[in-house]
Amino acid sequence: MCQCRTTQNYFVRSAEKHFSYTGDDASFLEEHRQELQDLGVSEEEVLKDLRRQRQERLKAPEESLQRVQRIQNEYTPLRPEVYKLDELSYLQDGFRQLVAEMRKPGAKVISGAKERKILEEVRPGIWTFPVFTEAFCDQLECELRNFHDSGLPRTAPNTMNRFGIIMSELGFCEHLLDPLVFEYVNVVATRLLPAFCECLDSYRAFTVLYEAERDGDKELAMHYDNAEVTLNINIGGTWDGGNVVYYGLATSAEGPPMEATLRRGWGVLHAGLELHRATPISQGRRHNLILWCRSSGVRNDLCPMCFKQPIVVPTNRYYHEGFTVPPCDQSSSISRDMSTDDLYD
Ligand SMILES: O=C(O)CCC(=O)C(=O)O
Ligand SMILES: [Fe+2]
């Protein structure tokens, strides 16, 4: 991972804002005292939150490994078949056609797909298309609910969503998501967003779940993703409000904002650099699968989170961020799993 993961992009809920934090309280306060006062939030509360989050990030790779081991030993899948991609019954015809077409050269492929309504360009750089069948969404939701009800440990998929599941920890990668990303999404992403990705060679997959009732996540603050390209697929729910709004690239945000509403099984593909947020859900639930797709050819030169040459710190396969250059600083290795073979990340 890039060292910036332990120093930047901390989301502090009480301030509704992201901060950088190196573990040095004094210099943090020096920089932000006035801002915190203006926001009307307590310095001590914010620091407490930052210290906790920093510790969590430092321990995260090791804890992920421990969860994986427990899940492997103790969890019995309800729908074992959902862990293996069955192209004909899990992927919509439109998606398989789109990918088949996009393997062919020629500019007409994109306009042809638009005409056949299997591809929509919502705004330049934001595309939607069908991905999963209803049958697959049903099975996946059923399996994820079963895992949730098992009470086995899980963790928040990112700094802002408390609910949802990290797909690699359950074993969804090898036979389901690896082929989906490397054989299908890769074809579409390199064709539709060539300025942002080369070959997709790794990804982080997780679900997000918003629920108006109960203690669910309600919204998601503005951010960009740790990804070259993101595919966000709705896998279930009916809801009001709570859609994702896109604001343009973090490097050159230019309006107007654009809201995307997805049908079940449909995905929206956008650059990771696209600023976006989920507005508050007012009714029902929304359940999405997010694929943060990575392209080492791009990120090895520029970490998408700190916009600098990455300072690569070795970690384990559940926390790598898709870099393939050698570690910059061996001494800062974070909970490295010596038994895995991915030395670089
Ligand atoms: O709410 C959504 O569908 C978007 C989630 C998202 O942007 C993220 O997890 O990075
Ligand atoms: Fe996002």
Short mmCIF file of N, CA, C and O in Angstrom, two decimals, residues 163-286:
data_model
loop_
_atom_site.label_atom_id
_atom_site.label_comp_id
_atom_site.label_asym_id
_atom_site.label_seq_id
_atom_site.Cartn_x
_atom_site.Cartn_y
_atom_site.Cartn_z
N PHE A 163 -21.51 -0.38 7.20
CA PHE A 163 -22.11 -1.66 6.87
C PHE A 163 -21.55 -2.12 5.54
O PHE A 163 -20.91 -1.37 4.84
N GLY A 164 -21.81 -3.35 5.19
CA GLY A 164 -21.24 -3.86 3.95
C GLY A 164 -20.14 -4.84 4.27
O GLY A 164 -19.71 -4.99 5.42
N ILE A 165 -19.67 -5.50 3.22
CA ILE A 165 -18.77 -6.65 3.40
C ILE A 165 -17.63 -6.56 2.41
O ILE A 165 -17.83 -6.15 1.26
N ILE A 166 -16.44 -6.94 2.84
CA ILE A 166 -15.30 -6.98 1.93
C ILE A 166 -15.30 -8.35 1.25
O ILE A 166 -15.18 -9.38 1.92
N MET A 167 -15.49 -8.34 -0.04
CA MET A 167 -15.75 -9.60 -0.75
C MET A 167 -14.58 -10.58 -0.69
O MET A 167 -14.78 -11.79 -0.66
N SER A 168 -13.34 -10.08 -0.66
CA SER A 168 -12.20 -11.00 -0.65
C SER A 168 -12.16 -11.81 0.64
O SER A 168 -11.72 -12.95 0.65
N GLU A 169 -12.66 -11.23 1.72
CA GLU A 169 -12.58 -11.95 3.00
C GLU A 169 -13.50 -13.16 3.01
O GLU A 169 -13.28 -14.12 3.74
N LEU A 170 -14.54 -13.12 2.19
CA LEU A 170 -15.46 -14.26 2.12
C LEU A 170 -15.07 -15.28 1.06
O LEU A 170 -15.70 -16.32 0.95
N GLY A 171 -14.08 -14.97 0.26
CA GLY A 171 -13.66 -15.92 -0.76
C GLY A 171 -14.36 -15.74 -2.10
O GLY A 171 -14.45 -16.67 -2.89
N PHE A 172 -14.84 -14.52 -2.36
CA PHE A 172 -15.55 -14.28 -3.62
C PHE A 172 -14.61 -13.99 -4.79
O PHE A 172 -15.07 -13.84 -5.92
N CYS A 173 -13.31 -13.82 -4.52
CA CYS A 173 -12.44 -13.34 -5.59
C CYS A 173 -12.07 -14.39 -6.62
O CYS A 173 -12.32 -14.22 -7.81
N GLU A 174 -11.50 -15.50 -6.15
CA GLU A 174 -10.81 -16.39 -7.08
C GLU A 174 -11.69 -16.84 -8.26
O GLU A 174 -11.26 -16.76 -9.42
N HIS A 175 -12.89 -17.30 -7.98
CA HIS A 175 -13.68 -17.87 -9.08
C HIS A 175 -14.84 -17.00 -9.55
O HIS A 175 -15.46 -17.29 -10.56
N LEU A 176 -15.15 -15.94 -8.81
CA LEU A 176 -16.27 -15.08 -9.23
C LEU A 176 -15.77 -13.73 -9.73
O LEU A 176 -15.97 -13.35 -10.88
N LEU A 177 -15.09 -12.99 -8.84
CA LEU A 177 -14.76 -11.60 -9.19
C LEU A 177 -13.50 -11.49 -10.03
O LEU A 177 -13.40 -10.58 -10.86
N ASP A 178 -12.54 -12.39 -9.84
CA ASP A 178 -11.34 -12.33 -10.70
C ASP A 178 -11.75 -12.45 -12.17
O ASP A 178 -11.40 -11.58 -12.98
N PRO A 179 -12.50 -13.49 -12.53
CA PRO A 179 -12.90 -13.55 -13.95
C PRO A 179 -13.79 -12.39 -14.37
O PRO A 179 -13.66 -11.88 -15.49
N LEU A 180 -14.66 -11.93 -13.47
CA LEU A 180 -15.53 -10.80 -13.84
C LEU A 180 -14.69 -9.56 -14.16
O LEU A 180 -14.87 -8.90 -15.18
N VAL A 181 -13.73 -9.26 -13.28
CA VAL A 181 -12.93 -8.04 -13.49
C VAL A 181 -11.94 -8.21 -14.64
O VAL A 181 -11.84 -7.36 -15.52
N PHE A 182 -11.20 -9.32 -14.63
CA PHE A 182 -10.10 -9.42 -15.58
C PHE A 182 -10.56 -9.77 -17.00
O PHE A 182 -9.94 -9.38 -17.97
N GLU A 183 -11.69 -10.50 -17.11
CA GLU A 183 -12.13 -10.90 -18.45
C GLU A 183 -13.26 -10.03 -19.00
O GLU A 183 -13.46 -9.98 -20.20
N TYR A 184 -14.00 -9.38 -18.13
CA TYR A 184 -15.15 -8.60 -18.61
C TYR A 184 -14.95 -7.09 -18.37
O TYR A 184 -14.89 -6.31 -19.30
N VAL A 185 -14.86 -6.70 -17.08
CA VAL A 185 -14.78 -5.26 -16.78
C VAL A 185 -13.56 -4.64 -17.46
O VAL A 185 -13.62 -3.52 -17.98
N ASN A 186 -12.47 -5.38 -17.47
CA ASN A 186 -11.23 -4.88 -18.08
C ASN A 186 -11.46 -4.44 -19.54
O ASN A 186 -10.98 -3.39 -19.96
N VAL A 187 -12.21 -5.25 -20.26
CA VAL A 187 -12.44 -4.95 -21.68
C VAL A 187 -13.22 -3.63 -21.82
O VAL A 187 -12.87 -2.76 -22.61
N VAL A 188 -14.26 -3.50 -20.99
CA VAL A 188 -15.13 -2.32 -21.10
C VAL A 188 -14.40 -1.07 -20.59
O VAL A 188 -14.45 -0.01 -21.21
N ALA A 189 -13.69 -1.21 -19.47
CA ALA A 189 -13.04 -0.05 -18.85
C ALA A 189 -11.92 0.50 -19.74
O ALA A 189 -11.81 1.72 -19.92
N THR A 190 -11.13 -0.39 -20.31
CA THR A 190 -10.01 0.11 -21.12
C THR A 190 -10.55 0.77 -22.40
O THR A 190 -9.92 1.64 -22.98
N ARG A 191 -11.73 0.37 -22.80
CA ARG A 191 -12.34 0.94 -24.01
C ARG A 191 -13.06 2.26 -23.71
O ARG A 191 -12.98 3.21 -24.47
N LEU A 192 -13.78 2.29 -22.57
CA LEU A 192 -14.61 3.47 -22.30
C LEU A 192 -13.87 4.57 -21.54
O LEU A 192 -14.23 5.74 -21.63
N LEU A 193 -12.87 4.17 -20.76
CA LEU A 193 -12.14 5.18 -19.97
C LEU A 193 -10.63 5.03 -20.19
O LEU A 193 -9.86 4.88 -19.23
N PRO A 194 -10.19 5.08 -21.45
CA PRO A 194 -8.76 4.82 -21.74
C PRO A 194 -7.82 5.85 -21.14
O PRO A 194 -6.65 5.57 -20.94
N ALA A 195 -8.34 7.03 -20.82
CA ALA A 195 -7.44 8.05 -20.26
C ALA A 195 -7.10 7.75 -18.81
O ALA A 195 -6.18 8.35 -18.25
N PHE A 196 -7.83 6.83 -18.19
CA PHE A 196 -7.65 6.61 -16.75
C PHE A 196 -7.04 5.26 -16.39
O PHE A 196 -6.57 5.06 -15.30
N CYS A 197 -7.12 4.30 -17.29
CA CYS A 197 -6.58 2.98 -16.93
C CYS A 197 -5.89 2.33 -18.10
O CYS A 197 -6.23 2.56 -19.25
N GLU A 198 -4.89 1.52 -17.73
CA GLU A 198 -4.35 0.56 -18.70
C GLU A 198 -4.99 -0.75 -18.27
O GLU A 198 -6.04 -0.74 -17.64
N CYS A 199 -4.35 -1.86 -18.53
CA CYS A 199 -4.92 -3.14 -18.13
C CYS A 199 -5.28 -3.14 -16.63
O CYS A 199 -4.47 -2.69 -15.81
N LEU A 200 -6.47 -3.61 -16.28
CA LEU A 200 -6.83 -3.71 -14.86
C LEU A 200 -6.17 -4.98 -14.31
O LEU A 200 -6.41 -6.08 -14.82
N ASP A 201 -5.34 -4.84 -13.28
CA ASP A 201 -4.66 -6.04 -12.79
C ASP A 201 -4.90 -6.33 -11.31
O ASP A 201 -4.36 -7.29 -10.78
N SER A 202 -5.70 -5.52 -10.64
CA SER A 202 -6.14 -5.87 -9.29
C SER A 202 -7.36 -5.02 -8.97
O SER A 202 -7.71 -4.12 -9.73
N TYR A 203 -7.98 -5.33 -7.86
CA TYR A 203 -9.21 -4.59 -7.49
C TYR A 203 -9.50 -4.82 -6.02
O TYR A 203 -8.96 -5.74 -5.39
N ARG A 204 -10.33 -3.96 -5.48
CA ARG A 204 -10.87 -4.16 -4.12
C ARG A 204 -12.38 -4.15 -4.27
O ARG A 204 -12.95 -3.20 -4.84
N ALA A 205 -13.01 -5.19 -3.79
CA ALA A 205 -14.47 -5.33 -3.96
C ALA A 205 -15.14 -5.34 -2.61
O ALA A 205 -14.70 -6.03 -1.69
N PHE A 206 -16.22 -4.58 -2.50
CA PHE A 206 -16.97 -4.56 -1.25
C PHE A 206 -18.41 -4.16 -1.54
O PHE A 206 -18.73 -3.67 -2.63
N THR A 207 -19.26 -4.38 -0.56
CA THR A 207 -20.65 -3.94 -0.72
C THR A 207 -20.89 -2.73 0.16
O THR A 207 -20.20 -2.53 1.17
N VAL A 208 -21.87 -1.93 -0.23
CA VAL A 208 -22.36 -0.86 0.65
C VAL A 208 -23.85 -1.07 0.80
O VAL A 208 -24.52 -1.55 -0.13
N LEU A 209 -24.34 -0.76 1.98
CA LEU A 209 -25.77 -0.96 2.26
C LEU A 209 -26.29 0.26 3.00
O LEU A 209 -25.77 0.61 4.06
N TYR A 210 -27.28 0.90 2.39
CA TYR A 210 -27.90 2.06 3.03
C TYR A 210 -29.31 1.66 3.42
O TYR A 210 -30.02 1.01 2.63
N GLU A 211 -29.70 2.02 4.63
CA GLU A 211 -31.06 1.71 5.08
C GLU A 211 -31.63 2.92 5.79
O GLU A 211 -31.00 3.47 6.70
N ALA A 212 -32.83 3.32 5.35
CA ALA A 212 -33.46 4.48 5.96
C ALA A 212 -33.86 4.17 7.40
O ALA A 212 -33.78 5.02 8.27
N GLU A 213 -34.29 2.94 7.62
CA GLU A 213 -34.74 2.54 8.95
C GLU A 213 -33.53 2.09 9.77
O GLU A 213 -32.45 1.92 9.26
N ARG A 214 -33.80 1.86 10.99
CA ARG A 214 -32.79 1.32 11.92
C ARG A 214 -31.53 2.18 11.93
O ARG A 214 -31.52 3.32 11.54
N ASP A 215 -30.44 1.54 12.31
CA ASP A 215 -29.19 2.26 12.50
C ASP A 215 -28.34 2.24 11.23
O ASP A 215 -27.13 2.35 11.28
N GLY A 216 -28.98 2.05 10.06
CA GLY A 216 -28.19 1.86 8.84
C GLY A 216 -27.39 3.08 8.41
O GLY A 216 -27.63 4.19 8.89
N ASP A 217 -26.44 2.85 7.49
CA ASP A 217 -25.77 4.00 6.86
C ASP A 217 -26.81 4.74 6.04
O ASP A 217 -27.63 4.13 5.35
N LYS A 218 -26.74 6.05 6.09
CA LYS A 218 -27.78 6.84 5.41
C LYS A 218 -27.24 7.53 4.17
O LYS A 218 -27.96 7.80 3.23
N GLU A 219 -25.97 7.90 4.21
CA GLU A 219 -25.42 8.69 3.10
C GLU A 219 -23.91 8.50 3.07
O GLU A 219 -23.34 7.84 3.95
N LEU A 220 -23.29 9.08 2.09
CA LEU A 220 -21.84 8.95 1.95
C LEU A 220 -21.28 10.31 1.55
O LEU A 220 -21.75 10.91 0.57
N ALA A 221 -20.30 10.77 2.30
CA ALA A 221 -19.76 12.12 2.03
C ALA A 221 -18.98 12.13 0.71
O ALA A 221 -18.59 11.09 0.19
N MET A 222 -18.76 13.33 0.24
CA MET A 222 -18.03 13.52 -1.02
C MET A 222 -16.62 12.91 -0.93
O MET A 222 -15.91 13.10 0.04
N HIS A 223 -16.23 12.20 -1.95
CA HIS A 223 -14.90 11.59 -1.97
C HIS A 223 -14.56 11.19 -3.41
O HIS A 223 -15.41 11.25 -4.30
N TYR A 224 -13.32 10.75 -3.60
CA TYR A 224 -12.98 10.03 -4.83
C TYR A 224 -12.43 8.70 -4.38
O TYR A 224 -12.14 8.51 -3.19
N ASP A 225 -12.30 7.76 -5.30
CA ASP A 225 -11.98 6.39 -4.90
C ASP A 225 -10.50 6.07 -5.05
O ASP A 225 -9.82 6.62 -5.90
N ASN A 226 -10.06 5.09 -4.25
CA ASN A 226 -8.70 4.58 -4.41
C ASN A 226 -8.72 3.54 -5.53
O ASN A 226 -8.62 2.33 -5.31
N ALA A 227 -8.93 4.04 -6.72
CA ALA A 227 -9.14 3.17 -7.88
C ALA A 227 -8.84 3.97 -9.13
O ALA A 227 -8.98 5.19 -9.12
N GLU A 228 -8.43 3.30 -10.19
CA GLU A 228 -8.32 4.01 -11.46
C GLU A 228 -9.72 4.12 -12.07
O GLU A 228 -10.10 5.14 -12.63
N VAL A 229 -10.48 3.03 -11.91
CA VAL A 229 -11.82 2.98 -12.49
C VAL A 229 -12.72 2.25 -11.50
O VAL A 229 -12.32 1.24 -10.92
N THR A 230 -13.92 2.77 -11.29
CA THR A 230 -14.86 2.12 -10.37
C THR A 230 -16.07 1.63 -11.13
O THR A 230 -16.62 2.35 -11.96
N LEU A 231 -16.47 0.38 -10.83
CA LEU A 231 -17.76 -0.10 -11.32
C LEU A 231 -18.64 -0.33 -10.10
O LEU A 231 -18.27 -1.08 -9.19
N ASN A 232 -19.76 0.36 -10.06
CA ASN A 232 -20.68 0.33 -8.92
C ASN A 232 -22.00 -0.26 -9.41
O ASN A 232 -22.67 0.32 -10.24
N ILE A 233 -22.34 -1.44 -8.89
CA ILE A 233 -23.50 -2.19 -9.41
C ILE A 233 -24.57 -2.31 -8.34
O ILE A 233 -24.27 -2.74 -7.21
N ASN A 234 -25.79 -1.96 -8.68
CA ASN A 234 -26.87 -2.15 -7.70
C ASN A 234 -27.25 -3.62 -7.67
O ASN A 234 -27.54 -4.23 -8.70
N ILE A 235 -27.26 -4.19 -6.46
CA ILE A 235 -27.65 -5.61 -6.35
C ILE A 235 -28.98 -5.78 -5.63
O ILE A 235 -29.47 -6.89 -5.50
N GLY A 236 -29.58 -4.67 -5.15
CA GLY A 236 -30.90 -4.84 -4.56
C GLY A 236 -31.41 -3.64 -3.82
O GLY A 236 -30.70 -2.65 -3.61
N GLY A 237 -32.68 -3.75 -3.43
CA GLY A 237 -33.33 -2.72 -2.64
C GLY A 237 -34.24 -1.85 -3.47
O GLY A 237 -34.11 -1.77 -4.70
N THR A 238 -35.20 -1.23 -2.79
CA THR A 238 -35.97 -0.15 -3.39
C THR A 238 -35.85 1.00 -2.42
O THR A 238 -35.82 0.79 -1.20
N TRP A 239 -35.73 2.19 -2.92
CA TRP A 239 -35.39 3.32 -2.06
C TRP A 239 -35.84 4.64 -2.65
O TRP A 239 -36.11 4.72 -3.85
N ASP A 240 -35.91 5.63 -1.79
CA ASP A 240 -36.11 7.02 -2.22
C ASP A 240 -34.92 7.82 -1.75
O ASP A 240 -34.38 7.56 -0.67
N GLY A 241 -34.55 8.84 -2.54
CA GLY A 241 -33.35 9.61 -2.20
C GLY A 241 -32.14 8.69 -2.35
O GLY A 241 -32.20 7.67 -3.03
N GLY A 242 -31.04 9.07 -1.73
CA GLY A 242 -29.92 8.14 -1.61
C GLY A 242 -29.26 7.71 -2.90
O GLY A 242 -28.73 6.61 -2.98
N ASN A 243 -29.27 8.56 -3.92
CA ASN A 243 -28.54 8.20 -5.13
C ASN A 243 -27.13 8.78 -5.11
O ASN A 243 -26.81 9.63 -4.29
N VAL A 244 -26.31 8.30 -6.04
CA VAL A 244 -24.95 8.84 -6.12
C VAL A 244 -24.96 10.03 -7.07
O VAL A 244 -25.54 9.97 -8.15
N VAL A 245 -24.33 11.12 -6.62
CA VAL A 245 -24.22 12.33 -7.44
C VAL A 245 -22.75 12.51 -7.79
O VAL A 245 -21.87 12.37 -6.94
N TYR A 246 -22.49 12.80 -9.06
CA TYR A 246 -21.12 12.96 -9.55
C TYR A 246 -20.85 14.43 -9.87
O TYR A 246 -21.71 15.12 -10.42
N TYR A 247 -19.64 14.86 -9.54
CA TYR A 247 -19.32 16.29 -9.62
C TYR A 247 -18.17 16.63 -10.57
O TYR A 247 -17.74 17.77 -10.64
N GLY A 248 -17.61 15.63 -11.23
CA GLY A 248 -16.45 15.91 -12.08
C GLY A 248 -15.16 15.43 -11.41
O GLY A 248 -15.18 14.98 -10.26
N LEU A 249 -14.06 15.53 -12.11
CA LEU A 249 -12.80 14.97 -11.60
C LEU A 249 -12.25 15.77 -10.43
O LEU A 249 -12.34 17.01 -10.43
N ALA A 250 -11.67 15.08 -9.46
CA ALA A 250 -11.09 15.76 -8.30
C ALA A 250 -9.99 16.73 -8.73
O ALA A 250 -9.74 17.73 -8.07
N THR A 251 -9.34 16.43 -9.84
CA THR A 251 -8.24 17.27 -10.30
C THR A 251 -8.74 18.51 -11.04
O THR A 251 -8.00 19.47 -11.18
N SER A 252 -9.96 18.48 -11.51
CA SER A 252 -10.45 19.62 -12.31
C SER A 252 -11.97 19.68 -12.25
O SER A 252 -12.62 19.76 -13.28
N ALA A 253 -12.52 19.59 -11.03
CA ALA A 253 -13.98 19.47 -10.91
C ALA A 253 -14.69 20.57 -11.68
O ALA A 253 -14.39 21.74 -11.50
N GLU A 254 -15.56 20.14 -12.53
CA GLU A 254 -16.35 21.12 -13.26
C GLU A 254 -17.76 20.55 -13.38
O GLU A 254 -17.96 19.39 -13.67
N GLY A 255 -18.75 21.41 -13.14
CA GLY A 255 -20.14 20.99 -13.07
C GLY A 255 -20.74 20.69 -14.41
O GLY A 255 -20.02 20.63 -15.39
N PRO A 256 -22.05 20.54 -14.53
CA PRO A 256 -22.93 20.52 -13.37
C PRO A 256 -22.96 19.11 -12.75
O PRO A 256 -22.65 18.14 -13.43
N PRO A 257 -23.37 19.02 -11.46
CA PRO A 257 -23.47 17.70 -10.83
C PRO A 257 -24.47 16.83 -11.57
O PRO A 257 -25.43 17.35 -12.16
N MET A 258 -24.26 15.54 -11.53
CA MET A 258 -25.13 14.62 -12.26
C MET A 258 -25.46 13.44 -11.37
O MET A 258 -24.58 12.86 -10.76
N GLU A 259 -26.75 13.12 -11.29
CA GLU A 259 -27.18 12.02 -10.41
C GLU A 259 -27.46 10.78 -11.25
O GLU A 259 -28.08 10.88 -12.30
N ALA A 260 -27.00 9.64 -10.77
CA ALA A 260 -27.28 8.40 -11.51
C ALA A 260 -28.18 7.50 -10.67
O ALA A 260 -27.89 7.25 -9.51
N THR A 261 -29.26 7.04 -11.28
CA THR A 261 -30.13 6.08 -10.61
C THR A 261 -29.96 4.76 -11.34
O THR A 261 -30.07 4.71 -12.57
N LEU A 262 -29.69 3.72 -10.57
CA LEU A 262 -29.43 2.43 -11.22
C LEU A 262 -30.59 1.48 -11.04
O LEU A 262 -31.17 1.39 -9.96
N ARG A 263 -30.88 0.74 -12.11
CA ARG A 263 -31.80 -0.38 -11.98
C ARG A 263 -31.03 -1.55 -11.37
O ARG A 263 -29.80 -1.61 -11.47
N ARG A 264 -31.76 -2.47 -10.77
CA ARG A 264 -31.07 -3.62 -10.17
C ARG A 264 -30.27 -4.38 -11.24
O ARG A 264 -30.78 -4.64 -12.33
N GLY A 265 -29.04 -4.72 -10.90
CA GLY A 265 -28.19 -5.47 -11.84
C GLY A 265 -27.39 -4.56 -12.76
O GLY A 265 -26.49 -5.03 -13.44
N TRP A 266 -27.73 -3.28 -12.82
CA TRP A 266 -27.00 -2.35 -13.68
C TRP A 266 -25.84 -1.71 -12.92
O TRP A 266 -25.91 -1.54 -11.69
N GLY A 267 -24.81 -1.34 -13.68
CA GLY A 267 -23.65 -0.73 -13.06
C GLY A 267 -23.35 0.63 -13.65
O GLY A 267 -23.75 0.92 -14.79
N VAL A 268 -22.67 1.44 -12.86
CA VAL A 268 -22.16 2.71 -13.38
C VAL A 268 -20.64 2.64 -13.32
O VAL A 268 -20.06 2.22 -12.33
N LEU A 269 -20.02 2.99 -14.44
CA LEU A 269 -18.56 2.95 -14.55
C LEU A 269 -18.05 4.38 -14.60
O LEU A 269 -18.54 5.18 -15.41
N HIS A 270 -17.09 4.69 -13.74
CA HIS A 270 -16.56 6.06 -13.74
C HIS A 270 -15.09 6.02 -13.33
O HIS A 270 -14.63 5.04 -12.73
N ALA A 271 -14.38 7.11 -13.60
CA ALA A 271 -12.99 7.20 -13.16
C ALA A 271 -12.97 7.26 -11.64
O ALA A 271 -13.84 7.90 -11.03
N GLY A 272 -11.97 6.61 -11.01
CA GLY A 272 -11.86 6.70 -9.56
C GLY A 272 -11.71 8.15 -9.11
O GLY A 272 -12.14 8.52 -8.02
N LEU A 273 -11.13 8.95 -9.97
CA LEU A 273 -10.90 10.36 -9.66
C LEU A 273 -12.16 11.21 -9.67
O LEU A 273 -12.11 12.38 -9.30
N GLU A 274 -13.23 10.64 -10.11
CA GLU A 274 -14.50 11.38 -10.17
C GLU A 274 -14.99 11.65 -8.74
O GLU A 274 -15.12 10.72 -7.94
N LEU A 275 -15.24 12.90 -8.42
CA LEU A 275 -15.78 13.23 -7.10
C LEU A 275 -17.23 12.80 -7.05
O LEU A 275 -17.99 13.07 -7.98
N HIS A 276 -17.63 12.15 -5.95
CA HIS A 276 -19.03 11.72 -5.86
C HIS A 276 -19.43 11.57 -4.40
O HIS A 276 -18.59 11.46 -3.52
N ARG A 277 -20.73 11.55 -4.19
CA ARG A 277 -21.25 11.32 -2.85
C ARG A 277 -22.63 10.68 -2.99
O ARG A 277 -23.25 10.78 -4.05
N ALA A 278 -23.07 10.01 -1.92
CA ALA A 278 -24.43 9.46 -1.93
C ALA A 278 -25.28 10.37 -1.06
O ALA A 278 -24.96 10.61 0.11
N THR A 279 -26.38 10.86 -1.63
CA THR A 279 -27.28 11.75 -0.88
C THR A 279 -28.07 10.91 0.13
O THR A 279 -28.16 9.68 -0.02
N PRO A 280 -28.64 11.54 1.15
CA PRO A 280 -29.31 10.76 2.20
C PRO A 280 -30.48 9.92 1.67
O PRO A 280 -31.29 10.42 0.87
N ILE A 281 -30.54 8.72 2.12
CA ILE A 281 -31.65 7.83 1.74
C ILE A 281 -32.84 8.20 2.64
O ILE A 281 -32.66 8.39 3.84
N SER A 282 -34.02 8.36 2.04
CA SER A 282 -35.16 8.77 2.88
C SER A 282 -36.12 7.61 3.13
O SER A 282 -36.90 7.64 4.06
N GLN A 283 -36.05 6.61 2.28
CA GLN A 283 -36.93 5.46 2.46
C GLN A 283 -36.32 4.21 1.84
O GLN A 283 -35.67 4.29 0.79
N GLY A 284 -36.54 3.06 2.49
CA GLY A 284 -36.13 1.78 1.92
C GLY A 284 -34.66 1.46 2.14
O GLY A 284 -34.02 1.95 3.08
N ARG A 285 -34.13 0.65 1.23
CA ARG A 285 -32.72 0.24 1.33
C ARG A 285 -32.08 0.20 -0.05
O ARG A 285 -32.78 0.00 -1.05
N ARG A 286 -30.78 0.41 -0.08
CA ARG A 286 -30.02 0.32 -1.35
C ARG A 286 -28.77 -0.49 -1.08
O ARG A 286 -28.01 -0.19 -0.16
#
